[in-house]
PDB file of C-alpha atoms in Angstrom:
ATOM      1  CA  UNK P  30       0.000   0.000   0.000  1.00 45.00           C
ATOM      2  CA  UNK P  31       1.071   3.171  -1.134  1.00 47.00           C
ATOM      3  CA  UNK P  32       1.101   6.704   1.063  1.00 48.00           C
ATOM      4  CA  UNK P  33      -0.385   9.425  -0.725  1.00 49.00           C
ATOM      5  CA  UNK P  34      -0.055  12.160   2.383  1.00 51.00           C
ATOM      6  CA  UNK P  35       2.423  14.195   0.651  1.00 64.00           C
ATOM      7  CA  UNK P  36      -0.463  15.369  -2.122  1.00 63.00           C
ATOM      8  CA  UNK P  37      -1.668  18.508  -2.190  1.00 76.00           C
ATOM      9  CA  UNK P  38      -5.166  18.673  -1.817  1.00 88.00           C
ATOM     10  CA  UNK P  39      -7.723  19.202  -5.159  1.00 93.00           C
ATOM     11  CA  UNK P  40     -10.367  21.914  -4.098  1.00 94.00           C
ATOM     12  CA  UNK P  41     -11.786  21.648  -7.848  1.00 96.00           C
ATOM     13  CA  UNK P  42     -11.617  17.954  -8.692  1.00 93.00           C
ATOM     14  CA  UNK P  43     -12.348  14.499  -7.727  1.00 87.00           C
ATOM     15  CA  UNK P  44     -10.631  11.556  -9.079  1.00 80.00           C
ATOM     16  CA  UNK P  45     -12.320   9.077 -11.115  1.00 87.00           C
ATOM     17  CA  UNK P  46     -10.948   5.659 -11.466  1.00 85.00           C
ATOM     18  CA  UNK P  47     -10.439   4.968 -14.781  1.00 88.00           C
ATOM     19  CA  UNK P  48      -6.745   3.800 -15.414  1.00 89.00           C
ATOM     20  CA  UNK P  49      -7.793   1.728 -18.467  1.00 93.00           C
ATOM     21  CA  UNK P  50      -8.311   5.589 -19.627  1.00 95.00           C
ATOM     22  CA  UNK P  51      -5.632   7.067 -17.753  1.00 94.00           C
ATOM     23  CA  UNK P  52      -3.355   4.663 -19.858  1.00 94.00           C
ATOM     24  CA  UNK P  53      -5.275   5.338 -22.950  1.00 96.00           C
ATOM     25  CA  UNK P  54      -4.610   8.679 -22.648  1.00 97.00           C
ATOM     26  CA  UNK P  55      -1.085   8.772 -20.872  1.00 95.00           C
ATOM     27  CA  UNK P  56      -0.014   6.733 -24.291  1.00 96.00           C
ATOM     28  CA  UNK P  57      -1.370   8.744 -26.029  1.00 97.00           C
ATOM     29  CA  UNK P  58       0.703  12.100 -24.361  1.00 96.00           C
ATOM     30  CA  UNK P  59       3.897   9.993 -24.861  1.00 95.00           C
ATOM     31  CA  UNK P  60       2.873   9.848 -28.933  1.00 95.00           C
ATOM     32  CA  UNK P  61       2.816  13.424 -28.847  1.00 94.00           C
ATOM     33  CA  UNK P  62       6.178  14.174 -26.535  1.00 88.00           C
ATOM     34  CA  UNK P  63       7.184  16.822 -26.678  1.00 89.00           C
ATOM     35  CA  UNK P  64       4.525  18.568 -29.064  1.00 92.00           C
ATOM     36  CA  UNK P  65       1.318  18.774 -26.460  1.00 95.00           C
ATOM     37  CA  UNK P  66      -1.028  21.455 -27.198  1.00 96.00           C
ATOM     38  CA  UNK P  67      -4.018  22.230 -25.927  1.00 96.00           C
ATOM     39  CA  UNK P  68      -6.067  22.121 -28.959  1.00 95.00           C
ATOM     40  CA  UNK P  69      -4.348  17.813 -28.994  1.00 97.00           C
ATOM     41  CA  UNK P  70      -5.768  17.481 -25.290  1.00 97.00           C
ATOM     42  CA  UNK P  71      -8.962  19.085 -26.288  1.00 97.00           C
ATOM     43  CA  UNK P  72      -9.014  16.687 -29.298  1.00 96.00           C
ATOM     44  CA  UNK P  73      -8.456  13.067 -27.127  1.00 97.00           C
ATOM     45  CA  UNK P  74     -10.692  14.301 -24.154  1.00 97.00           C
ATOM     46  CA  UNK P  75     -13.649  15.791 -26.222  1.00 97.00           C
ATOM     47  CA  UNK P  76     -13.372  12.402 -28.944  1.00 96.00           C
ATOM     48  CA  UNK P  77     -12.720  14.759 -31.826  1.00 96.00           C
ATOM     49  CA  UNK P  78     -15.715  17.296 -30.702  1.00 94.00           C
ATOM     50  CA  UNK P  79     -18.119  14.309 -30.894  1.00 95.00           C
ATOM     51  CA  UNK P  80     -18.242  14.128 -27.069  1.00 95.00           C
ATOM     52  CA  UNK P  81     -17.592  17.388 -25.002  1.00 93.00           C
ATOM     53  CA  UNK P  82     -18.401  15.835 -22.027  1.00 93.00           C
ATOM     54  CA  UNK P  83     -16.127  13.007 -22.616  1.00 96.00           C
ATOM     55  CA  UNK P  84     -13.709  15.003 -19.782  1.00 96.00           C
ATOM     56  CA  UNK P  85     -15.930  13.805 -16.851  1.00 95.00           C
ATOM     57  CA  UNK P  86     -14.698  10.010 -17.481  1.00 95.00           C
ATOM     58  CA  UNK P  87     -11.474  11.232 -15.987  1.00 95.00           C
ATOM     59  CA  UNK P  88     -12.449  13.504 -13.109  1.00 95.00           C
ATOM     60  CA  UNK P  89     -15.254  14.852 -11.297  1.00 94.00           C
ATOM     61  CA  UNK P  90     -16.483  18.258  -9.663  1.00 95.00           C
ATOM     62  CA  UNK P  91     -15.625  18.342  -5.810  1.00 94.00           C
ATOM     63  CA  UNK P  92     -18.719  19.568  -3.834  1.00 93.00           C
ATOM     64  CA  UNK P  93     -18.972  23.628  -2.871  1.00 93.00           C
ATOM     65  CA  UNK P  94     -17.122  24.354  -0.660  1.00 93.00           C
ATOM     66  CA  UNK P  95     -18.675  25.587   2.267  1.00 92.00           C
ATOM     67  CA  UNK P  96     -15.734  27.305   4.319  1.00 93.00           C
ATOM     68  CA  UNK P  97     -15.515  31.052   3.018  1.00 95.00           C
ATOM     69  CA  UNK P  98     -11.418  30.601   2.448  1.00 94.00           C
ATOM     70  CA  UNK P  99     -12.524  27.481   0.544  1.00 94.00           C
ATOM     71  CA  UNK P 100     -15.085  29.246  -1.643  1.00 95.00           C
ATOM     72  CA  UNK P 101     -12.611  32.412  -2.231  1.00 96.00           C
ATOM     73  CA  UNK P 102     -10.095  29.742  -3.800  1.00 96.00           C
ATOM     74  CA  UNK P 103     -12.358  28.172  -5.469  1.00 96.00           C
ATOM     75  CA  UNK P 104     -13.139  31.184  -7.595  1.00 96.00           C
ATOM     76  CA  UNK P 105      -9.961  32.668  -7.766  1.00 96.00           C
ATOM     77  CA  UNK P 106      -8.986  29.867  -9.537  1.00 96.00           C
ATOM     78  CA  UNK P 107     -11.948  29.711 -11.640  1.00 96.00           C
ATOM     79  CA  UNK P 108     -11.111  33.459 -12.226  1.00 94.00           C
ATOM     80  CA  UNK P 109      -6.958  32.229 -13.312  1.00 95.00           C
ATOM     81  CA  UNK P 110      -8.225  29.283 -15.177  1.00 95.00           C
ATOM     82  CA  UNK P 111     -11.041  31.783 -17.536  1.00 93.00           C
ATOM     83  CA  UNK P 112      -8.088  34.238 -17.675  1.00 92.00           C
ATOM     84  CA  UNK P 113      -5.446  31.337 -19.076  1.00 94.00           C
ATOM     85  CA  UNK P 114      -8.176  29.810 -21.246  1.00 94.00           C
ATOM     86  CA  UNK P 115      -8.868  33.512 -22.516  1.00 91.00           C
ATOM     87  CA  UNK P 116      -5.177  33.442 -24.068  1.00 88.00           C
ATOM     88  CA  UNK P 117      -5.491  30.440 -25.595  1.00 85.00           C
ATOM     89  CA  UNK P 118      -8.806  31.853 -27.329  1.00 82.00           C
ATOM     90  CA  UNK P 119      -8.477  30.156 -30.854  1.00 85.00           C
ATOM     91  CA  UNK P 120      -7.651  26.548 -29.418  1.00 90.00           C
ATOM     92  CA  UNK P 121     -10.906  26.759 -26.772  1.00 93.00           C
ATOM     93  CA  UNK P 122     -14.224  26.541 -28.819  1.00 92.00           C
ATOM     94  CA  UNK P 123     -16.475  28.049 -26.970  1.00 90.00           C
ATOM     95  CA  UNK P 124     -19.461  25.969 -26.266  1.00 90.00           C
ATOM     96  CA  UNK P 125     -16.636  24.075 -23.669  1.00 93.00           C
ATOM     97  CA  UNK P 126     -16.961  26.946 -21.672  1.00 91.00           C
ATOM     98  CA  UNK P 127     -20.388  26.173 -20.737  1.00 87.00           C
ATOM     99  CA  UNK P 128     -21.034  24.991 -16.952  1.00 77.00           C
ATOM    100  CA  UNK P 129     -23.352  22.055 -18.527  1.00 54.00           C
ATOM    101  CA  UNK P 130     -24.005  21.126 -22.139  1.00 36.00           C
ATOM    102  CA  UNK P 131     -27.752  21.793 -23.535  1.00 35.00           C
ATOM    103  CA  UNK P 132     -27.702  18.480 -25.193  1.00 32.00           C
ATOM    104  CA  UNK P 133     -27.395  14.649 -24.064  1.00 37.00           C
ATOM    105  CA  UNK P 134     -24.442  13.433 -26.403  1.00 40.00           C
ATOM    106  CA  UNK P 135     -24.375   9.643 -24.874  1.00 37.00           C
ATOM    107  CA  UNK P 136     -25.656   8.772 -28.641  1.00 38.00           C
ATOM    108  CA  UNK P 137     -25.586   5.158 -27.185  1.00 36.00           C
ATOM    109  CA  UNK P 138     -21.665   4.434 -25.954  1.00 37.00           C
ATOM    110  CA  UNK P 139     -21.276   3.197 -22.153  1.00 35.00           C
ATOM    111  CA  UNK P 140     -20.602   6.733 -20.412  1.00 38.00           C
ATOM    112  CA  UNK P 141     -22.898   7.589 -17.984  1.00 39.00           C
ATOM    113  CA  UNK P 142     -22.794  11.303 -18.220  1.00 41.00           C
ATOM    114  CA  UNK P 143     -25.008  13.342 -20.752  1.00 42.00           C
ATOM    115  CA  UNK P 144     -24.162  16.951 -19.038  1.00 43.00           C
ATOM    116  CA  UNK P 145     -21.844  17.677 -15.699  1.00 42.00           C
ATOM    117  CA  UNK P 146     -23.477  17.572 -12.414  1.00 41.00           C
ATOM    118  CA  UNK P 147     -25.580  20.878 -11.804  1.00 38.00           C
ATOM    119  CA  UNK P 148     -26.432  21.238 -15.119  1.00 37.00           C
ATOM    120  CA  UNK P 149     -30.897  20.665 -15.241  1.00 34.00           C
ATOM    121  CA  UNK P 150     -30.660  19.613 -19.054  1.00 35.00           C
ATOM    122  CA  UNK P 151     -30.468  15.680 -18.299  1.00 35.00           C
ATOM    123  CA  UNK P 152     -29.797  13.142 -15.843  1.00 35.00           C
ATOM    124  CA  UNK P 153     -26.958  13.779 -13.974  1.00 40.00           C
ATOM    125  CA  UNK P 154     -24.661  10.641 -13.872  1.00 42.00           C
ATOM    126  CA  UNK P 155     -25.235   8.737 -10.054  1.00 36.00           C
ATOM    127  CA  UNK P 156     -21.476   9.090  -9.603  1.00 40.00           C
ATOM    128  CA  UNK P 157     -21.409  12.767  -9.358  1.00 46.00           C
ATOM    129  CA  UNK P 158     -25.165  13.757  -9.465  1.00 51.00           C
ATOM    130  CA  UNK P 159     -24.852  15.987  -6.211  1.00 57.00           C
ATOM    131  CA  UNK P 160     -26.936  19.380  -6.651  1.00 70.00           C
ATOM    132  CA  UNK P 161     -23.576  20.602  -4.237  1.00 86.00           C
ATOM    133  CA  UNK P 162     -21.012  19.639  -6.901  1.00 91.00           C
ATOM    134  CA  UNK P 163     -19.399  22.835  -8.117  1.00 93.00           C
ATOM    135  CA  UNK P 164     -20.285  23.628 -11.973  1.00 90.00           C
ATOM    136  CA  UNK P 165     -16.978  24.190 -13.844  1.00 93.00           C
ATOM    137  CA  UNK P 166     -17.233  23.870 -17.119  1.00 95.00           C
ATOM    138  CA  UNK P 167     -15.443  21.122 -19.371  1.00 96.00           C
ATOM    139  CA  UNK P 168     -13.024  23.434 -20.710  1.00 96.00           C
ATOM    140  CA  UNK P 169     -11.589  24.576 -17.473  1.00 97.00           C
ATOM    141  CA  UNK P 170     -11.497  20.777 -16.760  1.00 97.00           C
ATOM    142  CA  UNK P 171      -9.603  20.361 -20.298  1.00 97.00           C
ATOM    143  CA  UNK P 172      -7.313  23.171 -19.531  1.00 97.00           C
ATOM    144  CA  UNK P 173      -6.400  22.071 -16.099  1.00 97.00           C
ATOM    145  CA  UNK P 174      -5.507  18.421 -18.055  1.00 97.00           C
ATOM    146  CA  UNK P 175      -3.747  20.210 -20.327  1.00 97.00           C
ATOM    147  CA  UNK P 176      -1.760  22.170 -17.606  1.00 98.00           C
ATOM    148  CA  UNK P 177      -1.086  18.307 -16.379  1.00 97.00           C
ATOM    149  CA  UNK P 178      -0.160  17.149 -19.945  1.00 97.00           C
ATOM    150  CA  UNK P 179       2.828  19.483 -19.908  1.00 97.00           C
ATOM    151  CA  UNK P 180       6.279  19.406 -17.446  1.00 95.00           C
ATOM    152  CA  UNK P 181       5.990  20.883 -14.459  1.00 96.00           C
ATOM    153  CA  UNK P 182       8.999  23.691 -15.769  1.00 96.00           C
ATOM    154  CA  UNK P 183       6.284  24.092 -18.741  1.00 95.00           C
ATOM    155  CA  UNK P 184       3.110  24.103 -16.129  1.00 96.00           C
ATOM    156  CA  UNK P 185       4.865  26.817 -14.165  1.00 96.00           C
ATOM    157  CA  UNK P 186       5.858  29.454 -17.045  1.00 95.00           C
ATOM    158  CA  UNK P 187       2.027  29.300 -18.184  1.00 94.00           C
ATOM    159  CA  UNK P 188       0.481  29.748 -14.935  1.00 95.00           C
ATOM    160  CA  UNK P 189       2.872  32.189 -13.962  1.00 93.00           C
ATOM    161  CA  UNK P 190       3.248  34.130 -17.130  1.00 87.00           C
ATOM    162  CA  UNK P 191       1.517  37.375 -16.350  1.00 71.00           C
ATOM    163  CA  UNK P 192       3.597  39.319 -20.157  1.00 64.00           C
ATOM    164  CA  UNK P 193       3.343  42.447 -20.376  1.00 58.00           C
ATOM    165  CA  UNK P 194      -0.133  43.750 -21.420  1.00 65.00           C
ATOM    166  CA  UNK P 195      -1.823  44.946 -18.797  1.00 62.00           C
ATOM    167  CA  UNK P 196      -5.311  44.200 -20.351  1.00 64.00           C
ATOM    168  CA  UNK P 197      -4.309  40.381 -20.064  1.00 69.00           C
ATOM    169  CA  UNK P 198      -2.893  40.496 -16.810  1.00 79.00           C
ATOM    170  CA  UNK P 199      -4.847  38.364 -14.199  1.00 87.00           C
ATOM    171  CA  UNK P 200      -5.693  39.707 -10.740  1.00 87.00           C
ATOM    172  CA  UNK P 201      -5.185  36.385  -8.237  1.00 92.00           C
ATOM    173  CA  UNK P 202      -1.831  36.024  -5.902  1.00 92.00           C
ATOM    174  CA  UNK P 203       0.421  33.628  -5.970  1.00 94.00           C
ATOM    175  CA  UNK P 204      -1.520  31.410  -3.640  1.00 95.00           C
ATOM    176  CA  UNK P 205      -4.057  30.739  -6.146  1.00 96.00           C
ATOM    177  CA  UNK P 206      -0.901  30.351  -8.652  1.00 96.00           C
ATOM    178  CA  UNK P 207       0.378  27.353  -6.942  1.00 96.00           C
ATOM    179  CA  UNK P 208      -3.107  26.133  -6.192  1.00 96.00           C
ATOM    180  CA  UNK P 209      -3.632  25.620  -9.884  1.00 97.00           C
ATOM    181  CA  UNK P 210      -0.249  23.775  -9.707  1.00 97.00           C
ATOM    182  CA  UNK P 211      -1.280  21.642  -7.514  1.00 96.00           C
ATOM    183  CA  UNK P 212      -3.976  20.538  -8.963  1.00 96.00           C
ATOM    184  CA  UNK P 213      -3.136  20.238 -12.089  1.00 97.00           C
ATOM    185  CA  UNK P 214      -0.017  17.866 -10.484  1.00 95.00           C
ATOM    186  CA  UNK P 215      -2.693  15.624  -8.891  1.00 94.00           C
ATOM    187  CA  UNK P 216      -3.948  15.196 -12.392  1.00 95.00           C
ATOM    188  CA  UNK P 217      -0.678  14.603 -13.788  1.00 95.00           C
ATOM    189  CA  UNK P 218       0.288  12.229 -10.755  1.00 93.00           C
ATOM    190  CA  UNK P 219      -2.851  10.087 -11.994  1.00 91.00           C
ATOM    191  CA  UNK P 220      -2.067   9.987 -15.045  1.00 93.00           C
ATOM    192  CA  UNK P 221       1.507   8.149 -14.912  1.00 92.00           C
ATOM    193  CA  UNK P 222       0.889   6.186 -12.128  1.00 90.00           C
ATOM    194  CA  UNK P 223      -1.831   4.307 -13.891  1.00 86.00           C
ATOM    195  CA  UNK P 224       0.268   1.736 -14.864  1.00 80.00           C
ATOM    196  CA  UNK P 225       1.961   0.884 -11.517  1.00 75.00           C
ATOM    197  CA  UNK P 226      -0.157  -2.214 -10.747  1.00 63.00           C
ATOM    198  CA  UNK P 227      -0.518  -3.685 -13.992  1.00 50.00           C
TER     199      UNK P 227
END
């Protein structure tokens, strides 16, 4: 049995546990080495745009938080995530920006989920149905995997890079910074591990 103490806690995101798709996907990464882009993580975790929900196989909203420090994180770093996403415009259609999707795209394969929990379209999926689940949107999910996808030295410069234009600079401290870090590094951490046990 393995200790996992030393992890930084995910205030966004609950693991799923799916390592036949964790190892789809971290083969997948190691195709691409060292050419990851977002629009390639976009393309794997969204089945070419045929599923845009397809990101909720891999992790699930954590519940609101209900301590205020909790809740300030929580949208500070929905706040970082929107501003990242924002400079990545052309790679980020839009409709992933959407807390839920408006239509039920199970079109028959095994996945449970139709929209992300708090979204009143469909039936949420039992495993993360809670009305308390926060609603983030897939793309922040996708970005945060992408974030993951990427070294840490590479993770860092992006979430850190503030350049020079004032317009795109992005009001959070570096709290929130490292936050994103973190949980982007849990997502990373399940990613290659998959494969320990098999």
């Amino acid at each position: 049995q393995r200790c996992n103490s030393h992890l930084p806690l995910s205030v966004l995101f609950g693991s799923k546990q799916n390592d036949s798709l964790r190892k789809e996907y971290k083969d997948f990464l190691e195709s691409l080495l060292p050419n990851v882009t977002l629009s390639s993580v976009i393309s794997f975790w969204t089945k070419d745009r045929t599923n845009d929900n397809y990101i909720w196989e891999l992790v699930q909203p954590q519940l609101q938080p209900v301590d205020s420090a909790d809740v300030d994180m929580v949208t500070s770093l929905r706040r970082l995530l929107k501003g990242l996403i924002a400079r990545k415009q052309s790679d980020m259609p839009s409709a992933l920006l959407l807390t839920w999707q408006w239509r039920n795209v199970n079109n028959g394969n095994k996945s449970d989920v139709g929209c992300p929990p708090g979204g009143s379209c469909c039936t949420p999926s039992p495993n993360n149905g809670s009305v308390r689940t926060l609603e983030i949107s897939p793309g922040e999910a996708l970005y945060i995997v992408y974030l993951a996808s990427l070294s840490k030295e590479q993770r860092r410069d992006i979430v850190f890079e503030d350049g020079t234009d004032v317009e795109m600079r992005i009001g959070v401290d570096d709290t929130v910074r490292e936050q994103l870090l973190a949980e982007a590094a849990l997502v990373s951490y399940a990613i290659e591990t998959c494969d320990w046990d098999v």
